[in-house]
Amino acid sequence: MTAEILTIGDELIIGQVVNTNQAYIAEQLNLINIRVARMTSVGDVMDVILEAFRTAWSAHDVVIVTGGLGPTHDDITKKAVCAFFDSDLVSNDAVRRHIQELWKPRNMPWTPSSEEQTMVPRKAELVENPVGTAAGFLFRDGAKRFIVLPGVPYEMKEMIDRSVIPHLAPLAGGMAIRHRTLRTTGIAESMLAERLGDIDTLLQGGSLAFLPAPTGVRLRITVLDRDPETAEQRVREIEERIRARAEKFIYGIEREELEDVIGRILSERHLTIAVAESCTGGMILHKLTNVSGSSAYVERGVVAYSNRSKTELLGVPDELIRVHGAVSGEVAQAMAAGIRRVAGTDIGLSTTGIAGPTGGTEEKPVGLVWVGYADAAASISVKMQFGGSRGIIKERASQAALELVRRRILSIAVDLP
Amino acid sequence: MTAEILTIGDELIIGQVVNTNQAYIAEQLNLINIRVARMTSVGDVMDVILEAFRTAWSAHDVVIVTGGLGPTHDDITKKAVCAFFDSDLVSNDAVRRHIQELWKPRNMPWTPSSEEQTMVPRKAELVENPVGTAAGFLFRDGAKRFIVLPGVPYEMKEMIDRSVIPHLAPLAGGMAIRHRTLRTTGIAESMLAERLGDIDTLLQGGSLAFLPAPTGVRLRITVLDRDPETAEQRVREIEERIRARAEKFIYGIEREELEDVIGRILSERHLTIAVAESCTGGMILHKLTNVSGSSAYVERGVVAYSNRSKTELLGVPDELIRVHGAVSGEVAQAMAAGIRRVAGTDIGLSTTGIAGPTGGTEEKPVGLVWVGYADAAASISVKMQFGGSRGIIKERASQAALELVRRRILSIAVDLP
């Protein structure tokens, strides 16, 4: 069973917004064994939309369309769908009640655009939108399905999860496909490839993709097999062979972020952490606190940009900053030990560096970052040099600092990055 | 002149990664008047890639392909390009020297995959990759161009900016297209549409797109005209009419983030800020410090998750937390005033709330956030209620807190969110 995902909107075609909907839908379809053959984006132009409908609907079993269902004038997908399936629009009472219900607590007035939102194609089945005003539609032709959803990501996701996937899953069958993603950090793609060695020996019929990002390289294993359990087993075997060669660089699996892994490790060991950030400017704390339940182990954090705040909040001696400079291993170490002491936590973590684009010198260039780590046993600092924009340097430094925590707690040798 | 952007990679088709390349390329082409008609993504499958090449190359003047040029075995785009243009691969000395140059400071060994990276299609012109090892290629047929770039985003961007756009710009001509994006926050899409009133009166032949996101709605004005100056002028007129109706919600233009705008306002007025975050967990500081030069006005910040840290770092009285609870207007106000006092800044900003998904009660549900603001004149707090996931609540609360700063400094009435 194959599918095409068709995303509609001028904002996509002119590059105003990044298309996150495609990836989400593709992933969900893939999990229920529907192979996405193609993903297409077109603008809000009637002829182009209709042509894309024709191409997709003639070639695939499932077509999922998102975008252009909103209340504003530039949204023409509903009209295009009506033209394509030769349907007219009728006002739907269930949709009307739903919108009234949604707006009641917010005291929103009923407007012409609210009225417009109640109109749905007569020939379609409704796909409920529990979190927004734009309803979705479903057309069927035998086992084929043409599904239209709003483009607002969190609305689309709710509808995919609650309605679309449960509807399509029973229709899909055949080969079982199994994936596993191993997330690495602190090693370049080519070095990782060399370390894994001969690829055929490693994979034995499976496949492996290298997915590099500023925070590390993800390795995605894929196995296809008639039998789901065999596919599962072969994925596990490939994973074991990879782990045998690169275990220490693998911090997590699937969608796990390093902060999720650290959260789990800290929780299990009843450890607490406090963070003193300079060049990363709050990003480490932001990442750590993205994890639900992080208030149990993140006692506090400070963003100590100024020298004065390093002294006042963390007790870093003036003298140390004067002699070594704010960007130095000595200061990183003193910041980590300082935040650990004032917060009374098990672990103190710190960063100090030059995120750029200005402020670099010959001796201390943009991208130079010292990470400090303190626990009951010792305080250490590690020097790193990153490339890229301010945002990428902040991201890489944050990831490297978190990886230092993981390695110290798990007693893995530190040779970052 | 029309273009198709073709992105290749299994990771796209199974939804493992979000396709940011498409949007970037589309935006750059659009600026030089090349209209992107379609964007397509396919997996690493030879037949499917070749079919996509044929469709795109027969329909459009410019085809830009990204992805699948890396050193690992799953990258087959180079083979597909050779098959499509009936070319073989030859080792290129310039590419070899470039890779050696790149790897010298990093002490990287020369491996078989390095050798593989020196191979380029004999019939193609080289597109240099100044920041990575995978070279790009260009094929021409009259005025038509077929351009192949690596998929690593920052390499691709460098090559688009330095080589591709300068090459294509002289080939593109015709109608001038001008855009302007106005960024709003604190108002829903439908309310904004009502406020703007009759769309034809507003636009007079131009077009307007509403682009909603958790942090606010962007309004994108587009005007096409033979004469670039007329197009420019008509965009300005539409902008003025929109501003006359919704000025106070507009915080910036184009790619400006609210933190950029606040940075500019603070710098111009020589004001400093310190932030005490609870439920936003460092995200406000992360946003503020994404701005280059922010060390001049961000004196410090604290993430005060625990009650103890609120008391110790900010001097919030125990009593206040006991009587009103940590999530209360009183505590938000005391946090803002406290961080302002200890940091000695002009402005203190704070958040306290329930980011979820756990920790909500009937009286204080998930998504309830109090934002506190203190300056020399007064300290205030504003109550807000957000929906969405933990991440979205953090993001909305951060944006609303920053917007409160903008409105207070510019003396705009506060009626958030």
XYZ file of C-alpha atoms in Angstrom, chain A:
417
model
C 0.000 0.000 0.000
C 1.550 3.303 -1.073
C 0.749 6.874 -0.160
C 1.442 10.389 -1.290
C 1.467 13.307 1.106
C 0.402 16.562 -0.486
C 0.959 19.782 1.442
C -0.651 22.950 0.138
C 0.233 26.564 0.806
C 2.024 29.518 -0.778
C 3.956 29.880 2.473
C 5.629 26.517 1.709
C 6.420 27.259 -1.931
C 8.066 30.592 -1.150
C 9.974 29.088 1.740
C 8.292 31.152 4.441
C 7.670 28.177 6.684
C 9.365 24.835 7.100
C 7.143 21.863 6.332
C 6.948 19.862 9.548
C 3.607 18.253 8.687
C 5.042 16.010 5.961
C 7.530 14.385 8.291
C 4.970 13.771 11.003
C 2.463 12.159 8.651
C 5.152 10.116 6.878
C 6.353 8.715 10.168
C 2.895 7.707 11.323
C 2.049 6.040 7.988
C 5.359 4.223 7.955
C 4.654 2.735 11.381
C 1.478 1.075 10.096
C 3.248 -0.265 7.004
C 1.964 2.250 4.482
C 4.946 3.204 2.323
C 5.146 6.906 1.496
C 6.339 6.982 -2.115
C 6.388 10.721 -2.614
C 5.762 13.960 -0.798
C 4.719 17.002 -2.817
C 4.136 20.635 -1.966
C 2.323 23.134 -4.157
C 1.025 26.687 -3.725
C -2.542 27.962 -3.267
C -3.319 27.865 -6.994
C -6.451 26.042 -8.119
C -5.104 24.452 -11.345
C -1.878 23.320 -9.740
C -3.738 21.836 -6.765
C -6.167 19.956 -9.030
C -3.291 18.579 -11.144
C -1.515 17.424 -7.979
C -4.760 15.763 -6.779
C -5.054 13.885 -10.098
C -1.445 12.684 -10.129
C -1.521 11.519 -6.522
C -4.979 9.904 -6.586
C -4.229 7.938 -9.778
C -0.917 6.549 -8.485
C -1.503 5.733 -4.817
C -3.881 3.998 -2.429
C -3.800 6.754 0.142
C -3.559 10.502 -0.436
C -3.247 12.793 2.540
C -3.665 16.496 1.897
C -2.978 19.208 4.466
C -3.309 22.986 4.385
C -5.622 25.661 3.082
C -8.678 24.890 5.221
C -8.462 28.000 7.418
C -11.011 30.810 7.703
C -9.056 33.353 5.668
C -9.393 34.175 1.993
C -6.150 32.565 0.853
C -7.345 29.096 1.832
C -8.796 27.391 -1.272
C -8.261 23.687 -0.583
C -11.931 23.145 0.335
C -13.035 24.570 -3.021
C -10.455 22.458 -4.846
C -11.627 19.287 -3.098
C -15.236 20.063 -4.034
C -14.258 20.609 -7.670
C -12.198 17.407 -7.743
C -14.911 15.201 -6.218
C -17.785 17.111 -7.869
C -19.401 17.998 -4.553
C -21.000 21.107 -3.065
C -20.638 22.500 0.455
C -23.246 22.158 3.194
C -23.287 23.612 6.685
C -22.682 20.863 9.248
C -24.459 21.052 12.609
C -21.910 18.930 14.470
C -19.109 21.223 13.304
C -21.168 24.282 14.283
C -21.756 22.959 17.815
C -18.085 22.045 18.120
C -16.905 25.558 17.170
C -19.423 27.158 19.560
C -18.198 24.833 22.306
C -14.542 25.691 21.578
C -15.125 29.437 21.659
C -17.399 29.640 24.674
C -14.647 29.855 27.345
C -12.746 32.393 25.251
C -15.744 34.690 24.696
C -15.168 34.734 20.933
C -17.947 36.383 18.874
C -19.633 34.418 16.025
C -18.490 35.932 12.736
C -18.914 35.275 8.999
C -15.656 33.344 9.025
C -17.023 31.138 11.836
C -20.020 30.423 9.574
C -17.654 29.583 6.714
C -15.895 27.067 8.963
C -19.123 25.067 9.402
C -19.290 24.284 5.640
C -18.121 20.806 4.589
C -18.268 18.908 1.249
C -21.594 17.042 1.019
C -19.986 13.870 -0.417
C -17.303 13.575 2.270
C -17.210 11.897 5.660
C -16.152 14.174 8.472
C -12.770 13.838 10.216
C -13.246 15.561 13.566
C -10.854 18.263 14.688
C -10.978 18.087 18.481
C -8.658 21.063 19.036
C -9.532 23.549 16.283
C -12.272 24.958 14.092
C -11.319 23.547 10.659
C -12.866 20.097 10.168
C -11.187 17.436 8.004
C -12.784 15.252 5.321
C -12.425 11.745 3.964
C -13.431 10.432 0.535
C -13.311 6.723 -0.331
C -13.138 4.733 -3.544
C -13.018 1.002 -2.806
C -10.002 0.511 -0.548
C -8.545 3.882 -1.587
C -8.719 6.899 0.717
C -8.355 10.634 0.059
C -8.040 12.511 3.341
C -7.958 16.291 3.787
C -6.731 17.884 7.029
C -5.995 21.426 8.221
C -2.370 22.555 8.041
C -2.035 23.874 11.607
C 0.453 21.329 12.980
C -1.050 20.554 16.341
C -4.541 20.223 14.907
C -3.311 17.992 12.082
C -1.379 15.797 14.537
C -4.382 15.275 16.792
C -6.467 14.246 13.789
C -3.787 11.908 12.404
C -3.393 10.230 15.795
C -7.029 10.030 16.826
C -8.805 9.381 13.525
C -6.635 8.823 10.449
C -4.205 6.159 11.687
C -6.896 4.082 13.449
C -8.912 4.229 10.202
C -6.032 3.266 7.867
C -4.215 0.672 9.984
C -6.661 -2.200 9.259
C -6.415 -1.489 5.508
C -2.614 -1.858 5.407
C -0.881 -5.256 5.313
C 1.967 -7.226 3.705
C 5.656 -6.962 4.588
C 6.617 -5.977 8.066
C 9.082 -3.105 8.322
C 11.004 -2.466 11.504
C 13.272 0.451 12.348
C 15.554 1.343 15.156
C 17.396 4.594 15.578
C 20.536 4.852 17.692
C 21.529 8.372 18.668
C 25.227 9.198 18.919
C 27.084 12.332 19.883
C 30.735 13.410 20.005
C 31.841 11.602 16.809
C 31.813 12.757 13.161
C 29.844 10.841 10.508
C 32.895 9.629 8.597
C 34.721 8.520 11.775
C 31.627 6.649 12.865
C 31.416 4.940 9.453
C 35.067 3.846 9.709
C 34.499 2.536 13.219
C 31.520 0.413 12.112
C 33.688 -1.297 9.487
C 32.454 -3.409 6.578
C 28.830 -2.515 6.035
C 27.651 -5.864 4.576
C 29.070 -7.800 7.519
C 27.360 -5.348 9.821
C 23.954 -5.300 8.155
C 23.537 -8.761 6.576
C 20.645 -7.645 4.399
C 19.313 -4.850 6.573
C 19.911 -1.208 5.798
C 21.491 1.659 7.709
C 21.207 5.423 7.271
C 23.544 8.024 8.747
C 21.653 11.159 9.780
C 24.008 13.944 10.866
C 22.861 16.992 12.868
C 24.722 19.614 14.942
C 24.032 17.613 18.095
C 25.255 14.289 16.705
C 24.759 11.554 14.132
C 21.718 9.295 14.291
C 22.013 5.768 12.906
C 18.781 4.351 11.532
C 18.546 0.569 11.070
C 15.793 -0.773 8.787
C 14.795 -4.395 8.163
C 11.996 -5.695 5.936
C 10.689 -9.204 6.395
C 7.469 -11.147 5.824
C 7.493 -12.102 9.480
C 7.299 -9.184 11.979
C 9.140 -11.143 14.679
C 11.985 -12.042 12.352
C 12.280 -8.412 11.285
C 12.355 -7.368 14.943
C 15.009 -9.992 15.731
C 17.240 -8.948 12.812
C 17.029 -5.301 13.871
C 18.119 -6.316 17.380
C 21.087 -8.270 15.989
C 22.276 -5.333 13.878
C 21.894 -3.050 16.892
C 24.069 -5.383 18.968
C 26.795 -5.428 16.299
C 26.759 -1.622 16.129
C 26.857 -1.315 19.905
C 29.821 -3.674 20.062
C 31.753 -1.171 17.926
C 30.461 2.241 19.050
C 28.680 1.803 22.382
C 30.191 4.736 24.210
C 28.974 7.250 21.645
C 25.372 6.008 21.794
C 23.388 7.957 24.345
C 19.873 6.984 23.400
C 17.418 5.477 20.959
C 14.531 6.628 18.756
C 13.318 10.125 19.701
C 15.114 10.252 23.041
C 17.031 13.446 23.534
C 20.151 13.546 25.641
C 18.215 15.553 28.265
C 15.635 12.747 28.497
C 18.386 10.207 29.089
C 20.059 12.389 31.704
C 16.711 12.969 33.391
C 16.218 9.228 33.655
C 19.736 8.607 34.961
C 19.477 11.401 37.554
C 16.032 10.240 38.701
C 17.093 6.598 39.028
C 20.131 7.532 41.087
C 18.328 10.213 43.123
C 20.854 12.821 42.012
C 20.191 16.549 41.670
C 21.823 19.067 39.357
C 22.299 22.831 39.150
C 23.645 24.647 36.104
C 25.634 27.872 35.670
C 25.643 28.966 32.026
C 27.564 31.709 30.381
C 27.949 31.280 26.601
C 25.082 28.779 26.289
C 22.817 31.457 27.783
C 20.058 29.278 29.251
C 19.896 26.634 26.526
C 21.076 23.800 28.806
C 18.424 24.731 31.372
C 15.814 25.066 28.641
C 16.681 21.575 27.388
C 16.749 20.012 30.859
C 13.402 21.570 31.784
C 11.743 20.400 28.557
C 11.557 17.038 30.286
C 8.368 16.523 32.289
C 9.243 15.900 35.934
C 12.570 17.754 35.673
C 11.617 19.909 38.677
C 12.521 16.854 40.796
C 16.224 16.993 39.869
C 16.908 20.481 38.426
C 17.257 22.433 41.644
C 18.151 25.733 40.005
C 20.174 27.379 37.321
C 21.779 30.688 36.667
C 22.749 32.464 33.498
C 25.836 34.357 34.612
C 26.703 36.517 31.640
C 28.453 39.326 33.472
C 31.655 38.869 35.495
C 29.869 40.439 38.448
C 27.143 37.784 38.355
C 29.793 35.031 38.204
C 31.298 36.442 41.383
C 28.052 37.238 43.204
C 26.012 34.190 42.312
C 28.705 31.539 42.093
C 31.506 32.845 44.280
C 34.043 32.789 41.435
C 36.977 34.856 42.800
C 37.596 38.181 40.987
C 41.262 37.236 40.990
C 40.638 34.043 38.989
C 38.760 35.954 36.271
C 41.493 38.625 36.193
C 44.341 36.133 35.855
C 42.826 33.535 33.490
C 39.984 35.444 31.843
C 36.257 34.622 32.085
C 36.685 32.076 29.276
C 39.085 29.618 30.882
C 39.169 26.155 32.382
C 39.808 27.625 35.827
C 36.683 29.790 35.704
C 34.554 26.967 34.213
C 35.618 24.731 37.087
C 34.966 27.430 39.695
C 31.519 28.102 38.197
C 30.577 24.408 38.347
C 31.838 24.031 41.899
C 30.178 27.337 42.849
C 26.694 26.514 41.590
C 26.942 23.057 43.177
C 27.822 24.627 46.521
C 25.180 27.368 46.604
C 22.428 25.097 45.284
C 23.418 22.187 47.508
C 23.092 19.705 44.637
C 25.018 16.533 43.804
C 26.226 17.881 40.472
C 27.233 21.303 39.221
C 27.569 21.982 35.482
C 28.901 25.119 33.797
C 29.827 26.652 30.454
C 31.923 29.651 29.544
C 32.957 30.484 26.008
C 32.595 32.673 22.965
C 29.359 32.060 21.046
C 30.123 34.795 18.541
C 29.820 36.104 15.944
C 31.844 38.863 17.634
C 34.130 38.763 20.669
C 36.716 36.285 19.371
C 40.479 36.812 19.485
C 43.462 34.937 18.045
C 44.032 33.223 21.356
C 40.343 32.706 22.202
C 38.465 32.344 18.905
C 34.693 32.247 18.373
C 33.499 28.724 19.165
C 35.936 28.159 22.048
C 33.973 26.738 24.977
C 35.050 25.437 28.368
C 32.631 23.077 30.097
C 32.963 22.602 33.860
C 31.656 19.712 35.914
C 31.683 19.277 39.673
C 30.510 16.472 41.927
C 31.428 15.256 45.424
C 34.599 13.611 44.095
C 36.133 16.312 41.916
C 35.667 19.270 39.641
C 36.988 19.138 36.082
C 36.898 21.236 32.956
C 37.023 20.249 29.277
C 38.050 22.504 26.401
C 36.135 22.369 23.150
C 36.198 24.150 19.819
C 33.034 24.340 17.730
C 32.277 25.744 14.288
C 29.090 27.304 12.955
C 26.757 30.188 13.727
C 25.984 31.541 17.210
C 22.918 29.290 17.380
C 24.852 26.186 16.336
C 27.695 26.899 18.763
C 25.178 27.283 21.603
C 23.535 24.029 20.544
C 26.768 22.048 20.201
C 28.143 23.371 23.488
C 24.890 22.534 25.295
C 24.906 19.013 23.896
C 28.579 18.494 24.764
C 27.967 19.727 28.323
C 25.063 17.332 28.778
C 27.146 14.503 27.294
C 29.854 15.268 29.836
C 27.271 14.750 32.596
C 26.175 11.429 31.082
C 29.719 10.162 30.754
C 30.797 11.236 34.240
C 27.799 9.632 35.943
C 28.093 6.421 33.930
C 31.918 6.424 34.287
C 32.509 6.472 30.533
C 35.869 7.845 29.424
C 35.655 11.516 28.500
C 37.283 12.398 25.184
C 34.922 15.048 23.964
C 34.146 16.129 21.353
